[in-house]
Short mmCIF file of C-alpha atoms in Angstrom, two decimals:
data_model
loop_
_atom_site.label_atom_id
_atom_site.label_comp_id
_atom_site.label_asym_id
_atom_site.label_seq_id
_atom_site.Cartn_x
_atom_site.Cartn_y
_atom_site.Cartn_z
CA MET M 369 117.23 30.56 138.32
CA ARG M 370 116.52 28.68 141.29
CA ASN M 371 117.60 25.36 140.05
CA ARG M 372 120.97 24.32 139.26
CA LEU M 373 121.62 24.25 135.29
CA ASN M 374 123.23 20.72 135.25
CA GLN M 375 120.32 18.93 136.77
CA GLN M 376 118.19 20.36 133.80
CA LEU M 377 120.76 19.65 131.11
CA ASN M 378 120.33 15.85 129.47
CA ARG M 379 122.89 16.08 126.59
CA GLN M 380 126.59 15.71 126.14
CA PRO M 381 128.82 19.09 126.08
CA PRO M 382 129.56 21.58 124.52
CA TYR M 383 126.13 23.22 125.83
CA ARG M 384 124.58 26.11 124.19
CA LEU M 385 122.07 28.18 126.16
CA LEU M 386 119.80 30.85 125.17
CA LEU M 387 118.54 33.82 126.85
CA LYS M 388 114.89 34.21 126.85
CA VAL M 389 111.86 36.26 128.70
CA LYS M 390 109.60 34.34 130.99
CA PHE M 391 106.94 37.22 132.01
CA PHE M 392 106.71 39.83 129.42
CA VAL M 393 105.48 42.77 131.18
CA PRO M 394 104.60 46.38 129.68
CA PRO M 395 107.09 48.36 128.36
CA HIS M 396 106.85 50.93 130.52
CA SER M 397 107.61 48.94 133.42
CA LEU M 398 111.11 48.32 132.04
CA LEU M 399 113.72 50.69 133.73
CA GLN M 400 116.64 49.89 131.93
CA ASN M 401 117.65 49.89 128.08
CA THR M 402 119.47 46.49 128.38
CA THR M 403 116.23 44.67 129.64
CA ARG M 404 114.38 46.70 126.80
CA HIS M 405 116.81 45.26 124.32
CA GLN M 406 116.57 41.74 125.55
CA PHE M 407 112.78 42.18 125.16
CA SER M 408 112.95 43.33 121.74
CA LEU M 409 114.91 41.01 120.70
CA GLN M 410 112.83 37.95 121.88
CA VAL M 411 109.73 40.03 120.40
CA ILE M 412 111.51 40.17 116.77
CA LYS M 413 112.16 36.40 117.08
CA ASP M 414 108.42 35.69 117.63
CA LEU M 415 107.74 38.02 115.22
CA MET M 416 109.70 36.20 112.34
CA SER M 417 108.63 32.65 113.52
CA GLN M 418 105.00 33.80 113.78
CA LYS M 419 104.78 33.19 117.51
CA LEU M 420 103.47 36.73 117.69
CA GLN M 421 100.70 36.95 114.39
CA VAL M 422 99.66 40.58 113.58
CA SER M 423 96.09 40.89 111.99
CA ASP M 424 95.60 44.65 112.21
CA LYS M 425 96.92 46.51 108.80
CA THR M 426 98.26 49.69 110.59
CA THR M 427 99.69 47.94 113.54
CA CYS M 428 101.65 45.66 110.86
CA ILE M 429 102.88 48.65 108.92
CA ASN M 430 104.08 49.99 112.16
CA ILE M 431 105.99 46.91 113.50
CA CYS M 432 107.53 46.21 109.64
CA ALA M 433 108.79 49.71 109.53
CA LEU M 434 110.44 49.31 113.07
CA LEU M 435 111.98 46.59 112.37
CA ALA M 436 113.51 47.93 109.34
CA GLN M 437 114.64 50.98 111.39
CA LEU M 438 116.32 48.75 113.59
CA SER M 439 117.85 46.27 110.93
CA LYS M 440 119.08 49.40 109.37
CA LEU M 441 120.75 50.65 112.51
CA ASP M 442 122.08 47.19 113.38
CA GLN M 443 123.76 47.00 109.76
CA ASN M 444 124.93 49.94 107.95
CA PRO M 445 123.34 53.29 108.82
CA VAL M 446 123.90 54.14 104.94
CA THR M 447 122.48 51.01 103.63
CA GLU M 448 119.82 51.66 100.90
CA PHE M 449 116.69 49.62 101.55
CA THR M 450 115.08 48.27 98.41
CA GLU M 451 111.45 47.34 97.57
CA SER M 452 112.38 43.68 97.97
CA ILE M 453 113.66 43.91 101.81
CA TYR M 454 110.24 45.64 102.58
CA THR M 455 108.44 42.72 101.06
CA THR M 456 110.37 40.33 102.79
CA LEU M 457 109.53 41.72 105.83
CA VAL M 458 105.93 41.95 105.22
CA GLU M 459 105.88 38.21 104.43
CA LYS M 460 107.66 37.13 107.60
CA ILE M 461 105.44 39.36 109.73
CA GLY M 462 102.19 38.04 107.94
CA GLY M 463 100.63 41.11 106.23
CA GLY M 464 99.67 41.47 102.35
CA LEU M 465 102.17 42.03 100.12
CA ALA M 466 100.66 45.35 99.09
CA LEU M 467 101.78 46.67 102.18
CA ALA M 468 105.13 46.95 101.07
CA SER M 469 105.10 50.30 99.66
CA GLU M 470 103.18 51.76 102.97
CA VAL M 471 106.01 50.00 105.11
CA ALA M 472 108.57 51.92 102.86
CA GLU M 473 106.82 55.34 103.46
CA GLN M 474 106.37 54.27 107.10
CA HIS M 475 110.04 53.88 107.58
CA THR M 476 111.14 57.20 105.90
CA SER M 477 109.03 59.06 108.50
CA ILE M 478 110.68 57.35 111.50
CA SER M 479 114.45 57.22 110.09
CA THR M 480 115.70 59.73 112.55
CA LEU M 481 114.63 57.37 115.43
CA ASN M 482 118.01 55.53 117.84
CA PRO M 483 118.06 52.28 118.63
CA ILE M 484 116.79 52.64 122.00
CA GLN M 485 113.82 54.77 120.76
CA ALA M 486 112.87 52.37 117.92
CA GLU M 487 113.07 49.41 120.34
CA TYR M 488 110.95 50.79 122.93
CA LYS M 489 108.33 51.63 120.21
CA LEU M 490 108.33 48.14 118.76
CA LEU M 491 107.69 46.83 122.52
CA GLN M 492 104.71 49.40 122.77
CA GLU M 493 103.31 48.08 119.24
CA VAL M 494 103.79 44.42 120.38
CA ALA M 495 102.41 44.87 124.15
CA GLU M 496 98.90 45.62 121.88
CA LEU M 497 99.01 42.51 120.44
CA PRO M 498 96.23 39.98 121.50
CA ASN M 499 99.18 37.08 122.21
CA TYR M 500 101.60 39.10 123.96
CA GLY M 501 103.01 37.49 126.88
CA ILE M 502 101.19 34.25 126.01
CA SER M 503 102.47 30.98 126.76
CA PHE M 504 100.89 28.05 124.24
CA HIS M 505 100.46 24.58 125.41
CA GLU M 506 98.99 21.68 123.61
CA ALA M 507 96.26 19.44 125.24
CA LYS M 508 92.77 17.55 124.81
CA ASN M 509 89.88 18.60 126.40
CA CYS M 510 87.37 16.33 128.28
CA SER M 511 85.58 15.91 124.77
CA GLY M 512 89.20 14.54 123.33
CA GLU M 513 89.15 17.46 121.13
CA ASN M 514 92.72 19.16 120.20
CA VAL M 515 92.93 22.91 121.71
CA HIS M 516 95.37 24.84 122.45
CA ILE M 517 95.71 26.45 126.23
CA GLY M 518 97.22 30.03 126.43
CA VAL M 519 98.22 31.14 129.76
CA GLY M 520 98.95 34.82 129.93
CA PRO M 521 98.85 37.75 132.51
CA GLU M 522 95.14 37.96 132.76
CA GLY M 523 94.23 34.28 132.99
CA ILE M 524 94.05 31.15 130.37
CA THR M 525 92.29 31.05 127.16
CA ILE M 526 91.40 28.11 125.47
CA PHE M 527 91.65 27.80 121.65
CA ASP M 528 90.85 25.12 119.25
CA GLU M 529 93.13 23.59 116.51
CA ASN M 530 93.11 26.40 114.27
CA LEU M 531 93.95 28.62 117.49
CA ILE M 532 90.53 30.46 117.03
CA GLN M 533 89.18 31.35 120.52
CA VAL M 534 87.35 29.29 122.42
CA GLU M 535 86.83 30.29 125.89
CA THR M 536 88.65 32.89 128.61
CA VAL M 537 88.94 32.09 132.15
CA ASP M 538 90.40 35.20 134.26
CA PHE M 539 92.17 34.02 137.20
CA HIS M 540 90.03 35.53 139.69
CA MET M 541 87.40 32.65 138.55
CA MET M 542 89.85 29.90 138.99
CA GLN M 543 89.27 28.62 142.47
CA LYS M 544 92.12 25.51 142.44
CA ALA M 545 94.25 23.75 139.81
CA THR M 546 95.46 20.08 140.39
CA LEU M 547 97.72 18.11 138.73
CA ALA M 548 97.29 13.86 138.18
CA ASP M 549 99.91 12.13 136.06
CA ARG M 550 98.97 13.76 132.65
CA LEU M 551 95.76 15.45 134.05
CA VAL M 552 95.80 18.99 134.49
CA PHE M 553 92.28 20.21 136.29
CA VAL M 554 91.00 23.32 136.81
CA GLN M 555 88.27 24.12 139.61
CA LEU M 556 86.12 27.33 138.25
CA ILE M 557 83.87 29.95 140.11
CA ASN M 558 80.35 30.21 138.78
CA GLN M 559 80.35 34.28 138.04
CA ALA M 560 76.69 34.24 138.12
CA THR M 561 76.08 32.32 141.48
CA GLU M 562 79.57 32.41 143.10
CA GLU M 563 78.88 29.22 144.91
CA ASP M 564 78.36 26.83 142.34
CA SER M 565 81.79 25.68 140.99
CA ARG M 566 82.90 23.38 137.73
CA THR M 567 85.87 21.70 136.83
CA VAL M 568 87.63 21.64 133.33
CA GLY M 569 90.16 19.06 132.88
CA PHE M 570 92.94 18.74 130.07
CA LYS M 571 94.98 15.88 128.90
CA LEU M 572 98.53 16.55 128.07
CA VAL M 573 100.85 14.54 125.71
CA SER M 574 102.82 13.67 128.45
CA GLU M 575 103.47 13.89 132.25
CA LYS M 576 106.36 16.27 131.65
CA ALA M 577 103.87 18.69 129.58
CA ALA M 578 101.16 18.46 132.32
CA LYS M 579 103.60 19.79 134.83
CA ALA M 580 104.79 22.51 132.67
CA LEU M 581 101.47 23.61 132.08
CA TYR M 582 100.38 23.28 135.93
CA ARG M 583 103.80 25.12 136.86
CA CYS M 584 103.29 27.81 134.16
CA MET M 585 99.78 28.73 135.42
CA THR M 586 100.64 28.72 139.31
CA GLU M 587 103.82 30.80 138.09
CA THR M 588 101.86 33.49 136.12
CA HIS M 589 98.83 33.71 138.50
CA SER M 590 102.07 34.56 141.37
CA PHE M 591 103.84 36.92 139.23
CA TYR M 592 101.00 38.87 137.52
CA ARG M 593 98.28 38.69 140.43
CA CYS M 594 99.54 38.33 143.86
CA ASP M 595 101.19 40.99 146.33
CA THR M 596 103.94 38.42 147.17
CA VAL M 597 104.64 34.90 146.34
CA ARG M 598 103.05 32.57 148.84
CA SER M 599 105.33 30.19 150.69
CA ILE M 600 103.21 27.30 149.69
CA VAL M 601 104.87 28.23 146.39
CA ALA M 602 108.10 29.37 147.22
CA THR M 603 109.08 26.17 149.30
CA GLN M 604 107.43 23.31 147.19
CA TYR M 605 110.39 21.03 146.27
CA CYS M 606 111.15 17.40 145.31
CA ARG M 607 114.49 15.26 145.54
CA ASP M 608 115.70 12.75 143.68
CA LEU M 609 116.73 9.08 144.89
CA LYS M 610 120.31 10.11 146.41
CA GLY M 611 118.80 13.14 147.89
CA THR M 612 115.99 11.38 149.39
CA PHE M 613 118.10 8.79 151.34
CA VAL M 614 120.56 11.47 152.63
CA SER M 615 117.58 13.61 153.67
CA LEU M 616 116.89 10.55 155.95
CA PHE M 617 120.04 11.37 158.09
CA ASN M 618 119.67 15.52 157.32
CA GLU M 619 116.97 16.64 156.95
CA ASN M 620 118.29 20.74 156.04
CA THR M 621 120.42 19.06 152.70
CA SER M 622 120.29 20.67 149.59
CA LEU M 623 121.35 17.40 147.88
CA GLY M 624 119.07 16.49 145.16
CA LYS M 625 116.52 19.19 145.73
CA THR M 626 114.58 20.81 143.07
CA TYR M 627 112.21 23.60 143.26
CA ILE M 628 108.75 23.16 141.93
CA PHE M 629 108.10 26.32 140.86
CA ASP M 630 110.92 28.89 139.42
CA ILE M 631 109.38 32.12 140.83
CA LYS M 632 110.80 34.54 143.87
CA ARG M 633 109.07 37.74 143.43
CA THR M 634 105.89 39.30 141.87
CA SER M 635 105.52 41.91 139.33
CA GLN M 636 105.65 44.76 142.05
CA GLU M 637 108.39 43.29 144.01
CA VAL M 638 110.75 42.75 141.05
CA HIS M 639 109.75 46.50 139.56
CA ASP M 640 110.58 47.79 143.39
CA HIS M 641 113.49 45.66 144.03
CA VAL M 642 115.26 47.09 140.76
CA ARG M 643 114.49 50.61 141.47
CA ARG M 644 116.04 50.17 145.06
CA LYS M 645 119.26 48.70 143.39
CA LEU M 646 119.41 51.43 141.04
CA TYR M 647 118.86 54.13 143.30
CA LYS M 648 121.86 52.00 145.91
CA MET M 649 123.95 51.94 142.55
CA SER M 650 123.75 55.71 141.87
CA ASN M 651 124.35 56.70 145.32
CA ASP M 652 127.30 54.44 145.13
CA ILE M 653 128.42 56.42 142.29
CA GLU M 654 128.21 59.89 143.81
CA THR M 655 130.02 58.55 146.80
CA GLU M 656 132.84 57.33 144.91
CA THR M 657 132.95 60.58 142.64
CA ASN M 658 132.98 62.62 145.87
CA SER M 659 135.92 60.36 147.26
CA THR M 660 137.79 60.73 144.07
CA ALA M 661 137.53 64.44 144.17
CA THR M 662 138.64 64.27 147.74
CA ASN M 663 141.92 62.36 146.84
CA MET M 664 142.32 64.68 144.01
CA SER M 665 142.29 67.47 146.44
CA ASN M 666 145.10 65.53 149.05
CA ASP M 667 147.59 66.45 146.11
CA PRO M 668 150.95 66.97 148.07
CA GLU M 669 151.39 70.21 146.43
CA GLU M 670 147.53 71.07 147.61
CA THR M 671 148.94 70.11 151.28
CA GLU M 672 151.84 72.13 151.31
CA VAL M 673 150.06 75.07 150.19
CA SER M 674 147.22 74.82 152.60
CA SER M 675 150.22 74.38 155.24
CA LEU M 676 151.66 77.37 154.20
CA ARG M 677 148.55 79.75 154.27
CA ASN M 678 147.69 78.35 157.70
CA THR M 679 151.13 79.19 159.07
CA VAL M 680 151.00 82.84 157.44
CA GLN M 681 147.52 83.24 159.42
CA THR M 682 149.29 82.37 162.30
CA VAL M 683 151.89 84.69 162.16
CA LYS M 684 149.45 87.67 161.03
CA ASP M 685 147.24 86.59 164.17
CA SER M 686 150.16 86.78 166.67
CA LEU M 687 151.23 90.28 165.70
CA THR M 688 147.86 92.02 165.83
CA CYS M 689 146.93 93.75 168.65
CA ARG M 690 145.27 91.92 171.22
CA ILE M 691 142.90 94.89 172.27
CA CYS M 692 141.39 96.22 169.02
CA MET M 693 142.16 93.03 166.88
CA ASN M 694 142.47 95.38 163.87
CA ALA M 695 145.87 97.07 163.69
CA ASN M 696 149.61 95.56 164.16
CA ILE M 697 151.52 95.35 167.50
CA SER M 698 153.64 98.26 167.73
CA THR M 699 154.67 99.15 171.16
CA VAL M 700 155.96 96.97 174.50
CA LEU M 701 155.17 97.41 177.71
CA CYS M 702 158.02 98.29 180.36
CA PRO M 703 159.42 96.79 182.46
CA CYS M 704 157.57 93.32 181.70
CA GLY M 705 158.49 93.31 178.20
CA HIS M 706 155.14 92.26 176.64
CA LEU M 707 154.12 92.36 173.06
CA VAL M 708 150.64 93.29 173.38
CA CYS M 709 148.82 96.51 171.99
CA CYS M 710 149.42 99.02 169.09
CA ARG M 711 150.36 102.81 169.68
CA ALA M 712 146.61 103.60 169.56
CA CYS M 713 145.37 101.41 172.20
CA ALA M 714 148.83 101.24 174.54
CA PRO M 715 147.69 104.66 176.36
CA HIS M 716 144.51 103.44 177.19
CA ILE M 717 145.88 100.59 179.74
CA LYS M 718 147.43 100.67 182.66
CA GLU M 719 148.56 97.30 183.46
CA CYS M 720 149.89 94.62 181.22
CA PRO M 721 146.98 92.30 180.35
CA LEU M 722 149.09 89.51 180.39
CA CYS M 723 150.98 89.60 183.79
CA ARG M 724 148.82 92.46 185.48
CA GLU M 725 152.22 94.51 185.98
CA LYS M 726 152.12 98.06 186.25
CA ILE M 727 153.16 99.91 183.21
CA ILE M 728 155.94 102.39 183.73
CA ARG M 729 156.35 103.41 180.34
CA ILE M 730 155.44 102.61 176.72
CA GLN M 731 158.13 102.01 174.13
CA LYS M 732 157.86 102.36 170.22
CA ILE M 733 159.10 99.22 168.00
CA TYR M 734 159.33 98.65 164.55
CA LEU M 735 158.80 95.07 164.07
CA PRO M 736 160.09 93.51 160.53
CA PHE M 737 157.07 92.23 159.26
CA GLU M 738 154.84 94.89 159.90
CA SER M 739 154.83 96.10 156.10
CA PHE M 740 154.02 92.56 155.26
CA THR M 741 150.96 92.06 157.64
CA ALA M 742 149.85 95.55 156.37
CA ASN M 743 149.94 94.66 153.27
CA ASN M 744 147.78 91.37 153.82
CA SER M 745 145.49 92.86 155.76
CA ASP M 746 144.77 95.55 152.86
CA GLU M 747 144.46 92.29 150.64
CA ASP M 748 141.80 90.60 153.13
CA SER M 749 139.78 93.56 153.44
#
């Protein structure tokens, strides 16, 4: 939400707020189970209040069975459903009472579904309903007749007072929408010539209702049909009296500013943004896991053992023949006294490799670590 809540609450506290879905996207576009759950809560409420009406028999049976499954999982998995419970569900959804037995049979066939699966299947069924994602506004047309204007992802649909569809206008046919007090005008392009245009006007009960319809059409078009939210939509705002006065001295002040349109991203931009955010979160979790493993490996005992291993390896290397690098040192070169090579390599050199002094004789020696290094060499090999 871009506007502050205290500017929109006109009653005394305490306030009770309800989280609702604004844009109904296809179920497969929902990336998180928590989002699907919120969508399903909204859908269930709309079904129970008959805001979403189900006319197809098969769809009604499937939806009622899924609602029964969700209700069973939500309350008590061992609850036995009676015929009256199915009858109540069918009555609330709007189907005939004769469907109760078929709903019970369908519920039995899907009784193994877990809550996540049941919610997703429910959203799939509801997404096929003709009124899914449509926001309704009451108005009068140019002839003074009462009409209902439905604003949805594809465009606007005009219904009569009995909710019988009269006309459908796709967004690509809408050239411009304007607002004047309680009136909303929509300029339409003629599909035949694409040159001539006609204007359809609606009169609403109040200026606030007219602004709501105008805002709904603009935001819905931007969210579903645009690649990005245009700056003219994102930056429009108005100020109250105090904010207008302060802006005379400081034009950049946010005091009293209210954005006309409450939308920052389109449908595709929201989807991409969430995917990037989830990817970053998964990388952060992986990095944290690796860091934890590294910290565990830095345990004091493990560090001490590693240090001892390095010390032993250093001792082994210092007692290894510098010529063949295979056997242990077992001779001393005289007269310089350097320990350089083993008994096998000593006869093949005439000078000390370290000080270049001429070797007069070679003295055999027996180091106390000889047997230890030999055993470790055998283990390494």
